[in-house]
Tab-separated table of C-alpha atoms in Angstrom:
chain	number	residue	atom	x	y	z
A	3	UNK	CA	79.396	84.609	86.438
A	4	UNK	CA	79.048	85.688	90.086
A	5	UNK	CA	76.897	88.430	91.159
A	6	UNK	CA	78.389	91.785	91.968
A	7	UNK	CA	76.865	92.351	95.266
A	8	UNK	CA	75.445	95.679	96.361
A	9	UNK	CA	73.567	95.218	99.757
A	10	UNK	CA	75.390	94.729	103.084
A	11	UNK	CA	74.051	91.300	103.477
A	12	UNK	CA	75.038	89.937	100.064
A	13	UNK	CA	78.651	91.366	100.348
A	14	UNK	CA	78.954	89.914	103.536
A	15	UNK	CA	77.683	86.258	102.336
A	16	UNK	CA	79.937	86.498	99.523
A	17	UNK	CA	82.867	87.267	101.495
A	18	UNK	CA	82.079	84.419	103.896
A	19	UNK	CA	81.874	82.106	100.957
A	20	UNK	CA	85.216	83.392	99.427
A	21	UNK	CA	87.060	83.137	102.969
A	22	UNK	CA	85.606	79.601	103.348
A	23	UNK	CA	86.872	78.694	99.984
A	24	UNK	CA	90.260	79.947	100.689
A	25	UNK	CA	90.295	78.217	104.139
A	26	UNK	CA	89.082	74.793	102.487
A	27	UNK	CA	91.814	75.233	99.697
A	28	UNK	CA	94.513	75.307	102.529
A	29	UNK	CA	93.265	71.990	103.874
A	30	UNK	CA	92.268	69.900	100.504
A	31	UNK	CA	92.574	70.120	96.650
A	32	UNK	CA	90.064	72.581	95.118
A	33	UNK	CA	88.673	69.640	92.912
A	34	UNK	CA	87.512	67.731	96.141
A	35	UNK	CA	85.623	70.571	97.625
A	36	UNK	CA	82.070	70.337	97.242
A	37	UNK	CA	79.334	73.277	97.440
A	38	UNK	CA	78.003	71.665	100.392
A	39	UNK	CA	81.159	71.591	102.288
A	40	UNK	CA	81.933	75.576	101.132
A	41	UNK	CA	78.320	76.255	102.319
A	42	UNK	CA	78.655	74.597	105.614
A	43	UNK	CA	82.232	76.180	106.146
A	44	UNK	CA	80.861	79.678	105.082
A	45	UNK	CA	77.692	79.483	107.433
A	46	UNK	CA	75.512	80.094	104.403
A	47	UNK	CA	72.788	77.903	102.768
A	48	UNK	CA	72.954	76.454	99.414
A	49	UNK	CA	70.073	78.694	98.106
A	50	UNK	CA	72.142	81.795	99.337
A	51	UNK	CA	75.289	80.299	97.828
A	52	UNK	CA	73.381	79.890	94.139
A	53	UNK	CA	72.006	83.348	94.486
A	54	UNK	CA	75.537	84.701	94.531
A	55	UNK	CA	77.333	82.202	92.308
A	56	UNK	CA	76.392	80.018	89.556
A	57	UNK	CA	78.846	77.274	90.632
A	58	UNK	CA	82.311	76.600	92.617
A	59	UNK	CA	84.326	78.165	90.076
A	60	UNK	CA	82.600	81.440	90.043
A	61	UNK	CA	83.273	81.554	93.824
A	62	UNK	CA	86.892	81.223	92.907
A	63	UNK	CA	86.571	83.832	90.348
A	64	UNK	CA	85.179	86.149	92.859
A	65	UNK	CA	87.803	85.331	95.491
A	66	UNK	CA	90.563	86.326	92.866
A	67	UNK	CA	88.730	89.269	91.576
A	68	UNK	CA	88.111	90.780	94.959
A	69	UNK	CA	91.929	90.307	95.838
A	70	UNK	CA	92.913	91.919	92.775
A	71	UNK	CA	90.403	94.806	93.271
A	72	UNK	CA	91.631	95.169	97.014
A	73	UNK	CA	95.098	95.518	95.593
A	74	UNK	CA	93.957	98.552	93.369
A	75	UNK	CA	95.717	101.093	95.622
A	76	UNK	CA	99.062	99.005	94.792
A	77	UNK	CA	99.431	100.316	91.069
A	78	UNK	CA	102.766	98.967	90.299
A	79	UNK	CA	103.230	101.540	87.662
A	80	UNK	CA	103.364	104.469	90.120
A	81	UNK	CA	106.856	104.860	91.656
A	82	UNK	CA	105.803	105.274	95.021
A	83	UNK	CA	103.597	102.301	95.024
A	84	UNK	CA	105.925	99.598	93.795
A	85	UNK	CA	107.049	98.638	97.210
A	86	UNK	CA	103.465	98.451	98.481
A	87	UNK	CA	102.567	96.187	95.526
A	88	UNK	CA	105.155	93.549	96.608
A	89	UNK	CA	104.169	93.901	100.330
A	90	UNK	CA	100.662	93.294	99.390
A	91	UNK	CA	101.352	90.016	97.407
A	92	UNK	CA	103.644	88.915	100.342
A	93	UNK	CA	101.058	89.608	103.032
A	94	UNK	CA	98.441	87.718	100.534
A	95	UNK	CA	100.406	84.664	99.891
A	96	UNK	CA	97.779	82.037	101.087
A	97	UNK	CA	95.921	82.690	97.537
A	98	UNK	CA	99.079	82.107	95.845
A	99	UNK	CA	99.738	79.098	97.929
A	100	UNK	CA	96.420	77.477	97.237
A	101	UNK	CA	96.357	78.440	93.626
A	102	UNK	CA	99.633	76.884	93.166
A	103	UNK	CA	98.901	73.598	94.972
A	104	UNK	CA	95.972	73.183	93.060
A	105	UNK	CA	97.463	74.051	89.461
A	106	UNK	CA	95.132	76.952	89.109
A	107	UNK	CA	97.875	79.799	89.152
A	108	UNK	CA	96.854	80.699	85.663
A	109	UNK	CA	93.297	81.686	86.837
A	110	UNK	CA	94.935	84.767	88.435
A	111	UNK	CA	96.440	86.064	85.334
A	112	UNK	CA	93.001	85.327	83.337
A	113	UNK	CA	91.167	87.240	86.098
A	114	UNK	CA	93.757	90.079	85.928
A	115	UNK	CA	93.070	90.469	82.225
A	116	UNK	CA	89.129	90.388	82.683
A	117	UNK	CA	89.742	93.130	85.341
A	118	UNK	CA	91.566	95.202	82.556
A	119	UNK	CA	89.063	94.332	79.723
A	120	UNK	CA	85.834	94.467	81.585
A	121	UNK	CA	84.497	97.997	81.706
A	122	UNK	CA	82.563	97.507	85.061
A	123	UNK	CA	85.929	97.180	87.038
A	124	UNK	CA	87.568	100.045	88.641
A	125	UNK	CA	90.809	99.074	87.181
A	126	UNK	CA	89.542	99.658	83.708
A	127	UNK	CA	87.992	102.715	84.731
A	128	UNK	CA	91.296	104.009	86.352
A	129	UNK	CA	93.163	103.027	83.079
A	130	UNK	CA	90.771	104.897	80.819
A	131	UNK	CA	90.803	107.978	82.887
A	132	UNK	CA	94.613	108.224	83.116
A	133	UNK	CA	95.190	108.437	79.544
A	134	UNK	CA	95.356	104.704	78.298
A	135	UNK	CA	93.635	104.361	75.120
A	136	UNK	CA	91.123	101.262	74.066
A	137	UNK	CA	94.054	100.301	71.796
A	138	UNK	CA	96.801	100.245	74.367
A	139	UNK	CA	94.879	97.494	76.349
A	140	UNK	CA	97.293	94.821	74.829
A	141	UNK	CA	100.101	96.877	76.028
A	142	UNK	CA	98.935	97.042	79.402
A	143	UNK	CA	98.103	93.375	79.499
A	144	UNK	CA	101.548	92.660	78.453
A	145	UNK	CA	103.097	94.727	81.348
A	146	UNK	CA	100.631	93.354	83.847
A	147	UNK	CA	101.086	89.609	83.025
A	148	UNK	CA	105.050	90.511	83.237
A	149	UNK	CA	104.759	91.935	86.433
A	150	UNK	CA	102.648	89.084	87.663
A	151	UNK	CA	105.317	86.639	86.395
A	152	UNK	CA	107.798	88.569	88.328
A	153	UNK	CA	105.538	88.012	91.523
A	154	UNK	CA	105.240	84.246	90.780
A	155	UNK	CA	109.063	84.043	90.447
A	156	UNK	CA	109.431	85.711	93.606
A	157	UNK	CA	106.754	83.605	95.184
A	158	UNK	CA	108.362	80.303	93.986
A	159	UNK	CA	111.694	81.315	95.332
A	160	UNK	CA	109.975	81.348	98.805
A	161	UNK	CA	110.245	85.222	98.898
A	162	UNK	CA	113.980	84.906	99.044
A	163	UNK	CA	114.480	88.598	98.020
A	164	UNK	CA	112.759	91.447	100.260
A	165	UNK	CA	109.972	93.438	98.935
A	166	UNK	CA	112.396	96.242	98.800
A	167	UNK	CA	114.868	94.327	96.484
A	168	UNK	CA	111.765	93.468	94.345
A	169	UNK	CA	110.446	96.839	94.107
A	170	UNK	CA	114.163	98.038	93.165
A	171	UNK	CA	114.382	95.273	90.318
A	172	UNK	CA	110.814	96.024	88.994
A	173	UNK	CA	111.761	99.950	89.021
A	174	UNK	CA	114.695	98.978	86.892
A	175	UNK	CA	113.061	96.881	84.670
A	176	UNK	CA	110.288	99.713	84.005
A	177	UNK	CA	112.694	102.602	83.675
A	178	UNK	CA	115.724	101.348	82.123
A	179	UNK	CA	116.101	100.165	78.438
A	180	UNK	CA	117.358	96.597	77.869
A	181	UNK	CA	120.098	97.945	75.746
A	182	UNK	CA	121.444	100.026	78.611
A	183	UNK	CA	121.562	97.435	81.235
């Protein structure tokens, strides 16, 4: 597990490592990236790296988690934010690119589920304080993975539809029963 950084310096070093990993994954397969390369690209020492992360996979988890946490203002269940949700993923397609190229797209869904289940994440806090009971977590995970499936379908189509069209589709899916379509 990676460390949840609190100091300005550790947050900056972690961000440097995450940005470096994303940049390296744009150039080479994830499995070929070494911690040494990652540290050199990030401008940090191996000691700093291992203070922040247990291994390279933890750096990938941190990258995905922080992207998900950064998207928390894009709650797709709020009608006014559906469009921003799709705009967000289109703007952040680089992560989708490198995950897909490395057959790691499933990790994004895994990390999304962790964010829902882990009480230390803001998403868990938001759900709890907006009336979602513990027993409803499975329902939430079902919806979130379905919405992300829609994002992946859109991504695989080369973002053929506009964010506005995707938002309208998701709104229709979320608000109209299947029997009324």
